[in-house]
Structure formats: structure tokens, C-alpha cells
mmCIF file of C-alpha atoms and ligand atoms in Angstrom:
data_model
loop_
_atom_site.group_PDB
_atom_site.id
_atom_site.type_symbol
_atom_site.label_atom_id
_atom_site.label_comp_id
_atom_site.label_asym_id
_atom_site.label_seq_id
_atom_site.Cartn_x
_atom_site.Cartn_y
_atom_site.Cartn_z
ATOM 1 C CA MET V 1 134.190 130.308 186.923
ATOM 2 C CA ILE V 2 131.732 130.485 189.767
ATOM 3 C CA SER V 3 133.026 129.354 193.104
ATOM 4 C CA GLY V 4 131.034 128.843 196.234
ATOM 5 C CA PRO V 5 129.306 126.116 198.150
ATOM 6 C CA LEU V 6 128.333 123.118 196.066
ATOM 7 C CA ILE V 7 124.523 123.042 195.681
ATOM 8 C CA ARG V 8 123.240 119.521 195.999
ATOM 9 C CA ALA V 9 119.705 118.589 194.970
ATOM 10 C CA ARG V 10 117.842 117.696 198.138
ATOM 11 C CA PRO V 11 115.446 114.770 198.119
ATOM 12 C CA PRO V 12 111.883 115.868 197.333
ATOM 13 C CA MET V 13 109.917 116.952 200.390
ATOM 14 C CA ARG V 14 106.280 116.201 201.075
ATOM 15 C CA GLU V 15 105.301 119.731 199.904
ATOM 16 C CA ASP V 16 107.211 119.274 196.607
ATOM 17 C CA LEU V 17 105.357 116.051 195.897
ATOM 18 C CA ALA V 18 102.001 117.615 196.794
ATOM 19 C CA ALA V 19 102.755 120.584 194.491
ATOM 20 C CA ALA V 20 103.734 118.231 191.624
ATOM 21 C CA LEU V 21 100.498 116.291 192.103
ATOM 22 C CA ALA V 22 98.408 119.490 192.194
ATOM 23 C CA TRP V 23 100.067 120.611 188.952
ATOM 24 C CA GLN V 24 99.237 117.319 187.233
ATOM 25 C CA ILE V 25 95.611 117.520 188.402
ATOM 26 C CA GLU V 26 95.426 121.034 186.976
ATOM 27 C CA LEU V 27 96.626 119.642 183.631
ATOM 28 C CA GLY V 28 93.752 117.175 183.662
ATOM 29 C CA ALA V 29 95.460 114.048 185.044
ATOM 30 C CA ASP V 30 92.785 113.147 187.569
ATOM 31 C CA GLU V 31 93.457 109.422 187.861
ATOM 32 C CA ALA V 32 96.446 107.067 188.155
ATOM 33 C CA ILE V 33 96.225 104.436 185.420
ATOM 34 C CA ALA V 34 99.540 102.623 185.843
ATOM 35 C CA GLU V 35 102.026 101.887 188.612
ATOM 36 C CA ALA V 36 104.978 103.520 186.830
ATOM 37 C CA PRO V 37 105.115 106.635 184.614
ATOM 38 C CA GLN V 38 105.500 106.070 180.865
ATOM 39 C CA ASP V 39 107.492 108.477 178.702
ATOM 40 C CA ARG V 40 105.497 108.612 175.456
ATOM 41 C CA PHE V 41 108.041 111.065 173.916
ATOM 42 C CA GLU V 42 110.837 108.543 174.462
ATOM 43 C CA GLU V 43 108.695 105.746 173.022
ATOM 44 C CA SER V 44 108.020 107.657 169.811
ATOM 45 C CA ARG V 45 111.754 108.385 169.161
ATOM 46 C CA PRO V 46 113.310 106.200 166.445
ATOM 47 C CA ASN V 47 115.534 103.414 167.824
ATOM 48 C CA SER V 48 114.055 103.650 171.304
ATOM 49 C CA ALA V 49 113.275 100.356 172.977
ATOM 50 C CA PRO V 50 109.647 99.280 172.491
ATOM 51 C CA ALA V 51 107.374 100.552 175.230
ATOM 52 C CA LYS V 52 106.166 98.152 177.853
ATOM 53 C CA PRO V 53 102.406 98.217 177.335
ATOM 54 C CA PRO V 54 100.135 98.862 180.298
ATOM 55 C CA ALA V 55 98.728 95.699 181.824
ATOM 56 C CA PRO V 56 96.001 94.523 179.409
ATOM 57 C CA THR V 57 92.442 94.469 180.662
ATOM 58 C CA ALA V 58 89.952 91.869 179.582
ATOM 59 C CA GLN V 59 88.520 94.269 177.023
ATOM 60 C CA LYS V 60 91.812 95.611 175.601
ATOM 61 C CA ALA V 61 92.987 92.569 173.712
ATOM 62 C CA ALA V 62 96.012 92.839 171.387
ATOM 63 C CA PRO V 63 95.432 92.022 167.704
ATOM 64 C CA PRO V 64 95.678 88.329 166.895
ATOM 65 C CA ALA V 65 99.252 87.073 166.342
ATOM 66 C CA ALA V 66 98.563 86.300 162.673
ATOM 67 C CA ALA V 67 97.490 89.886 162.053
ATOM 68 C CA ARG V 68 100.559 91.282 163.817
ATOM 69 C CA GLN V 69 102.965 89.333 161.607
ATOM 70 C CA ALA V 70 101.139 89.833 158.308
ATOM 71 C CA THR V 71 101.225 92.710 155.827
ATOM 72 C CA PRO V 72 100.806 96.264 157.174
ATOM 73 C CA GLU V 73 97.176 96.444 155.983
ATOM 74 C CA ALA V 74 96.330 93.164 157.708
ATOM 75 C CA ALA V 75 98.231 94.204 160.817
ATOM 76 C CA PHE V 76 96.630 97.639 160.970
ATOM 77 C CA PRO V 77 93.292 97.467 159.181
ATOM 78 C CA SER V 78 91.363 100.686 158.764
ATOM 79 C CA ALA V 79 88.347 101.459 160.932
ATOM 80 C CA ALA V 80 86.120 101.246 157.843
ATOM 81 C CA ALA V 81 87.489 97.808 156.901
ATOM 82 C CA LEU V 82 87.116 96.398 160.411
ATOM 83 C CA ALA V 83 83.686 97.902 161.018
ATOM 84 C CA GLY V 84 82.479 96.744 157.593
ATOM 85 C CA ARG V 85 83.422 93.154 158.388
ATOM 86 C CA ALA V 86 81.354 93.074 161.606
ATOM 87 C CA THR V 87 78.058 91.295 161.073
ATOM 88 C CA THR V 88 76.890 91.317 164.702
ATOM 89 C CA LEU V 89 77.148 93.740 167.623
ATOM 90 C CA GLU V 90 79.502 91.255 169.337
ATOM 91 C CA ASP V 91 81.819 91.309 166.293
ATOM 92 C CA LEU V 92 81.748 95.091 166.283
ATOM 93 C CA SER V 93 82.453 95.371 169.998
ATOM 94 C CA ARG V 94 85.454 93.046 169.606
ATOM 95 C CA ALA V 95 86.731 94.916 166.543
ATOM 96 C CA LEU V 96 86.467 98.241 168.336
ATOM 97 C CA ALA V 97 88.325 96.975 171.395
ATOM 98 C CA GLU V 98 91.117 95.550 169.235
ATOM 99 C CA TRP V 99 91.538 98.446 166.819
ATOM 100 C CA GLN V 100 94.947 100.058 167.298
ATOM 101 C CA GLY V 101 94.210 103.184 165.243
ATOM 102 C CA SER V 102 93.757 105.607 168.138
ATOM 103 C CA ASP V 103 96.079 106.446 171.015
ATOM 104 C CA LEU V 104 93.080 107.208 173.229
ATOM 105 C CA ARG V 105 93.034 103.502 174.140
ATOM 106 C CA LYS V 106 96.427 103.897 175.851
ATOM 107 C CA GLY V 107 95.048 106.201 178.527
ATOM 108 C CA ALA V 108 91.767 104.403 179.186
ATOM 109 C CA ARG V 109 90.888 101.337 181.203
ATOM 110 C CA ASN V 110 87.925 99.925 179.350
ATOM 111 C CA CYS V 111 86.483 100.041 175.885
ATOM 112 C CA VAL V 112 82.949 101.320 176.531
ATOM 113 C CA PHE V 113 80.702 99.874 173.850
ATOM 114 C CA ALA V 114 76.998 100.246 174.661
ATOM 115 C CA ASP V 115 74.188 99.642 177.102
ATOM 116 C CA GLY V 116 70.461 99.067 176.779
ATOM 117 C CA ARG V 117 68.589 96.871 174.333
ATOM 118 C CA PRO V 118 69.662 96.344 170.725
ATOM 119 C CA GLY V 119 66.610 96.698 168.491
ATOM 120 C CA ALA V 120 65.121 99.428 170.718
ATOM 121 C CA PRO V 121 63.397 102.174 168.716
ATOM 122 C CA VAL V 122 65.635 104.925 170.173
ATOM 123 C CA MET V 123 69.416 104.944 169.962
ATOM 124 C CA VAL V 124 70.991 107.627 172.174
ATOM 125 C CA ILE V 125 74.461 108.742 171.122
ATOM 126 C CA GLY V 126 76.692 110.724 173.475
ATOM 127 C CA GLU V 127 80.246 111.978 173.283
ATOM 128 C CA ALA V 128 82.692 109.730 175.152
ATOM 129 C CA PRO V 129 83.002 107.857 178.428
ATOM 130 C CA GLY V 130 83.888 109.802 181.566
ATOM 131 C CA ALA V 131 85.720 108.489 184.623
ATOM 132 C CA ASP V 132 82.790 106.402 185.939
ATOM 133 C CA GLU V 133 82.059 104.907 182.538
ATOM 134 C CA ASP V 134 85.744 104.101 181.992
ATOM 135 C CA ARG V 135 85.892 102.362 185.373
ATOM 136 C CA LEU V 136 82.693 100.345 184.876
ATOM 137 C CA GLY V 137 82.873 99.778 181.105
ATOM 138 C CA LYS V 138 79.306 101.077 180.531
ATOM 139 C CA PRO V 139 78.095 104.355 178.978
ATOM 140 C CA PHE V 140 76.276 107.013 181.000
ATOM 141 C CA VAL V 141 76.543 105.599 184.498
ATOM 142 C CA GLY V 142 77.766 108.757 186.283
ATOM 143 C CA ARG V 143 75.750 111.828 187.333
ATOM 144 C CA ALA V 144 74.986 112.824 183.743
ATOM 145 C CA GLY V 145 73.865 109.271 183.027
ATOM 146 C CA GLN V 146 71.525 109.290 186.009
ATOM 147 C CA LEU V 147 69.947 112.503 184.730
ATOM 148 C CA LEU V 148 69.672 110.958 181.256
ATOM 149 C CA ASP V 149 67.837 107.962 182.760
ATOM 150 C CA ARG V 150 65.410 110.308 184.566
ATOM 151 C CA MET V 151 64.811 112.322 181.396
ATOM 152 C CA LEU V 152 64.087 109.212 179.321
ATOM 153 C CA GLY V 153 61.965 107.824 182.160
ATOM 154 C CA ALA V 154 59.792 110.959 182.009
ATOM 155 C CA ILE V 155 58.610 109.853 178.542
ATOM 156 C CA GLY V 156 58.313 106.194 179.531
ATOM 157 C CA LEU V 157 61.641 104.948 178.114
ATOM 158 C CA SER V 158 64.427 103.061 179.849
ATOM 159 C CA ARG V 159 67.563 101.172 178.948
ATOM 160 C CA ASP V 160 66.356 97.946 180.567
ATOM 161 C CA ALA V 161 62.630 98.046 179.697
ATOM 162 C CA GLU V 162 61.216 94.560 179.142
ATOM 163 C CA ASP V 163 58.931 95.864 176.415
ATOM 164 C CA LEU V 164 61.291 96.549 173.500
ATOM 165 C CA ALA V 165 59.027 99.388 172.310
ATOM 166 C CA LYS V 166 59.862 101.263 175.557
ATOM 167 C CA ALA V 167 63.573 100.493 175.533
ATOM 168 C CA VAL V 168 66.576 102.556 174.489
ATOM 169 C CA TYR V 169 70.048 101.622 173.315
ATOM 170 C CA ILE V 170 72.910 103.905 174.357
ATOM 171 C CA THR V 171 76.416 104.458 173.021
ATOM 172 C CA ASN V 172 78.999 107.196 172.432
ATOM 173 C CA ILE V 173 81.001 108.452 169.479
ATOM 174 C CA LEU V 174 84.242 107.467 171.230
ATOM 175 C CA PRO V 175 84.564 104.180 173.107
ATOM 176 C CA TRP V 176 87.662 105.316 175.044
ATOM 177 C CA ARG V 177 87.752 108.043 177.684
ATOM 178 C CA PRO V 178 89.766 111.070 176.503
ATOM 179 C CA PRO V 179 92.432 112.077 179.065
ATOM 180 C CA GLY V 180 91.014 114.433 181.690
ATOM 181 C CA ASN V 181 87.591 114.232 179.980
ATOM 182 C CA ARG V 182 88.689 116.744 177.378
ATOM 183 C CA THR V 183 86.478 117.354 174.338
ATOM 184 C CA PRO V 184 87.496 114.952 171.553
ATOM 185 C CA SER V 185 89.237 116.463 168.535
ATOM 186 C CA GLU V 186 87.655 116.335 165.069
ATOM 187 C CA GLN V 187 90.337 113.836 164.014
ATOM 188 C CA GLU V 188 89.373 111.551 166.881
ATOM 189 C CA THR V 189 85.651 111.662 166.178
ATOM 190 C CA ALA V 190 86.236 111.169 162.443
ATOM 191 C CA ALA V 191 88.454 108.160 163.169
ATOM 192 C CA PHE V 192 85.666 106.368 165.034
ATOM 193 C CA LEU V 193 82.824 107.374 162.700
ATOM 194 C CA PRO V 194 82.899 104.135 160.614
ATOM 195 C CA PHE V 195 82.398 102.148 163.826
ATOM 196 C CA VAL V 196 79.505 104.359 164.947
ATOM 197 C CA GLU V 197 77.783 104.119 161.578
ATOM 198 C CA ARG V 198 78.112 100.327 161.574
ATOM 199 C CA HIS V 199 76.875 100.330 165.178
ATOM 200 C CA ILE V 200 73.717 102.165 164.121
ATOM 201 C CA ALA V 201 73.123 99.716 161.257
ATOM 202 C CA LEU V 202 73.550 96.675 163.512
ATOM 203 C CA ALA V 203 71.501 98.038 166.441
ATOM 204 C CA GLY V 204 68.603 98.850 164.112
ATOM 205 C CA PRO V 205 66.877 101.809 165.851
ATOM 206 C CA LYS V 206 64.015 103.819 164.350
ATOM 207 C CA VAL V 207 65.310 107.206 165.526
ATOM 208 C CA LEU V 208 68.604 108.649 166.744
ATOM 209 C CA LEU V 209 68.903 111.058 169.687
ATOM 210 C CA THR V 210 72.260 112.858 169.668
ATOM 211 C CA ILE V 211 73.041 114.592 172.919
ATOM 212 C CA GLY V 212 75.468 117.483 172.835
ATOM 213 C CA ASN V 213 77.765 119.026 170.269
ATOM 214 C CA THR V 214 80.097 116.136 169.566
ATOM 215 C CA PRO V 215 77.648 113.466 168.356
ATOM 216 C CA THR V 216 75.488 116.031 166.556
ATOM 217 C CA LYS V 217 78.385 117.565 164.633
ATOM 218 C CA THR V 218 79.972 114.191 163.921
ATOM 219 C CA LEU V 219 76.885 112.402 162.605
ATOM 220 C CA LEU V 220 75.510 115.345 160.661
ATOM 221 C CA ALA V 221 78.885 116.613 159.410
ATOM 222 C CA THR V 222 77.913 120.103 160.482
ATOM 223 C CA THR V 223 79.768 122.888 162.238
ATOM 224 C CA GLN V 224 76.535 124.289 163.723
ATOM 225 C CA GLY V 225 76.460 124.187 167.499
ATOM 226 C CA ILE V 226 73.903 122.341 169.612
ATOM 227 C CA ARG V 227 72.118 125.539 170.719
ATOM 228 C CA ARG V 228 71.142 126.123 167.107
ATOM 229 C CA MET V 229 70.532 122.477 166.191
ATOM 230 C CA ARG V 230 68.593 121.201 169.189
ATOM 231 C CA GLY V 231 64.938 120.386 168.750
ATOM 232 C CA ASN V 232 65.163 120.375 164.935
ATOM 233 C CA TRP V 233 64.678 117.000 163.320
ATOM 234 C CA GLN V 234 67.396 116.050 160.837
ATOM 235 C CA THR V 235 68.124 113.050 158.641
ATOM 236 C CA HIS V 236 71.239 111.029 159.306
ATOM 237 C CA GLY V 237 72.945 110.627 155.927
ATOM 238 C CA ALA V 238 74.443 107.148 156.291
ATOM 239 C CA SER V 239 71.360 105.424 157.711
ATOM 240 C CA GLY V 240 68.563 107.686 156.464
ATOM 241 C CA LEU V 241 67.122 107.658 160.006
ATOM 242 C CA PRO V 242 65.436 110.657 161.653
ATOM 243 C CA LEU V 243 67.857 112.284 164.094
ATOM 244 C CA LEU V 244 66.960 114.662 166.909
ATOM 245 C CA PRO V 245 69.753 116.725 168.472
ATOM 246 C CA SER V 246 69.299 117.767 172.103
ATOM 247 C CA PHE V 247 71.340 119.008 175.032
ATOM 248 C CA HIS V 248 73.820 116.784 176.827
ATOM 249 C CA PRO V 249 72.718 115.988 180.404
ATOM 250 C CA ALA V 250 76.119 117.145 181.735
ATOM 251 C CA TYR V 251 75.316 120.579 180.270
ATOM 252 C CA LEU V 252 71.863 120.495 181.875
ATOM 253 C CA LEU V 253 73.467 119.765 185.249
ATOM 254 C CA ARG V 254 75.471 122.978 184.830
ATOM 255 C CA GLN V 255 72.622 124.984 183.243
ATOM 256 C CA PRO V 256 69.369 123.717 184.824
ATOM 257 C CA ALA V 257 67.400 126.594 183.244
ATOM 258 C CA GLU V 258 67.862 124.835 179.871
ATOM 259 C CA LYS V 259 65.924 121.790 181.084
ATOM 260 C CA ALA V 260 62.714 123.321 179.727
ATOM 261 C CA GLN V 261 64.152 123.162 176.198
ATOM 262 C CA ALA V 262 65.338 119.596 176.738
ATOM 263 C CA TRP V 263 61.828 118.681 177.898
ATOM 264 C CA ARG V 264 60.415 120.067 174.639
ATOM 265 C CA ASP V 265 62.860 117.861 172.732
ATOM 266 C CA LEU V 266 61.783 114.805 174.722
ATOM 267 C CA LEU V 267 58.132 115.501 173.937
ATOM 268 C CA ALA V 268 59.025 115.824 170.249
ATOM 269 C CA LEU V 269 60.803 112.475 170.465
ATOM 270 C CA GLN V 270 57.791 110.872 172.152
ATOM 271 C CA ALA V 271 55.431 112.233 169.488
ATOM 272 C CA ARG V 272 57.687 110.913 166.712
ATOM 273 C CA LEU V 273 57.807 107.466 168.288
ATOM 274 C CA GLU V 274 54.039 107.396 168.595
ATOM 275 C CA ALA V 275 53.672 108.403 164.962
ATOM 276 C CA LEU V 276 56.133 105.689 163.909
ATOM 277 C CA SER V 277 54.247 103.029 165.832
ATOM 278 C CA GLY V 278 50.918 104.192 164.427
ATOM 279 C CA ASN V 279 49.487 105.382 167.772
ATOM 280 C CA THR V 280 48.361 108.820 166.625
HETATM 281 N N1 LIG U 301 79.123 111.689 178.826
HETATM 282 C C1 LIG U 301 79.013 111.093 177.621
HETATM 283 O O1 LIG U 301 78.918 111.757 176.587
HETATM 284 N N2 LIG U 301 78.987 109.764 177.580
HETATM 285 C C2 LIG U 301 79.067 108.989 178.678
HETATM 286 O O2 LIG U 301 79.020 107.756 178.551
HETATM 287 C C3 LIG U 301 79.167 109.644 179.918
HETATM 288 C C4 LIG U 301 79.202 110.991 179.976
#
């Protein structure tokens, strides 16, 4: 038996709290999303009391009561079933916000659907919302988004152009921000693919511009990286549309020397649009 002075836990000091916070930031927790911590391990144990959900936001509606009480399939419809039922972009946006099939929604504030003009000839598809997009509920509004706007502007395109022929429509593969902005897993991107494919069909673009690895690999079902794929026109299987992979603007912010390649891709996109509208 060990004898000696009884060691009592002292209350945490300022330095302890600062060290705990620094550790969490290092793990990728860069934002407080709820007042009290939630123990997801405890919640997933059988017989544990149901978790108190985070305060709902306007865009994170629970499934309708009828669906919750019905059969498992009705209560938890698949992404393909829900997406297939959407006949308008509004339907699809609602279905996406309500779909309970991914835990990513638990750590995000807003379901980020799209920006720009439906029916625009170019549909830009990125990876997933970051912190700014999650806060504002719109895709590509942070630094990378500002660069994307400048890049598109250089070939006369913008998300709010009055002339539909000069407009773009912008979305992401994932509508929820992954914790700490980590790269989405293949399971996560595959889970949302039926929504993205329906989104393309309902938005009705003439060409797709995938920016970065995630949308390129997801839509083309390829393992080839963006360095190899960029600048090479492809055909998107589900829609039959021409698809041009290019670099993600966040990558260009880190590697400005690659902007020359991205510029070549933009010129290729411009030429394709001109050919499609019969201006060549
Ligand atoms: N990066 C993305 O891929 N999408 C966004 O909306 C913002 C940053």
C-alpha cells in the first residue's frame, strides 16, 4: 500500500485550459459549434439516452413527423430515392438539407447548396464548404472563392451576370463542411453523389468545370489525380456533358506558379463555350 500525502486534483489553471484549447485546434477543431460538449461515443452506445440535438438552424430541418414514425425506408430514405423525387432545385435543396444519411451535418452550421444562376452554361463543382461558406450558407465565398470569381471574370463569366450566357452556377460535392476542413472520404463523396447528379440534371448546364481532386475523382469515378487530369476534356457519364477538370483555387493560392496552367484551362473552357454557342 502506498502511503503519503493525499494528492487532490487541483482546479484547472488558465495555462491548462489554454493548452487544452491549443491541442483541440491542432486536431482540427477550429470553431465552437455548440455551447456544451457532446459525447458522440456515449450517444452511440446501446441503451444510452438519446442525444440532445444541437439547436436546429433554419436550413437543418428534421424529417417530417410522418416520415419519422413510418417504416424504416420511409424514415430514412436513400440519397438516390430522395434525389430522384426532386423535380426542382428547391425540392432538391430541401431534400439535401433534410437527409439524415451523413453525420457531417452534425458538425456543420448550414447546408450549403449552390450559388449563381441555374440554367447558366457553366456549372462549377468544388469539394465542400469551408468555414466562411458554412457560416454564410453559400459556396466559394472565402479567399478561394474570391480567386475563383477573378478567374471566371477573366473570361467574362460571373455568378450574378444578368446575361445568362455569361453566368455560372456553383456548387460542391458535399453540402456540409467536413470538421476542420479535412478532405472528404470516398464514402462521404459517394454518399452525396446521387444528389450531385440530380443537381446537374436540374441546373441544366452545357459544360461542367470540376475544380480539384475531389469533384474530378467523384464525378469521373477515377483514381487519377488532378495534376494528370487537368486541362483534358472528359465526358461525365451520368449526364453525358463535357467536363473539364482544373486546379482548385485554394491550391492556386498555395502554388501561384500553377496559375499559368489554370489560365490555359480557362481559355479552353472559353473556346468550348464559344463553339457551343456557334460563335466560332
Ligand atoms: N472550397 C470548396 O471546394 N468549396 C467551397 O465552397 C469553398 C472552398
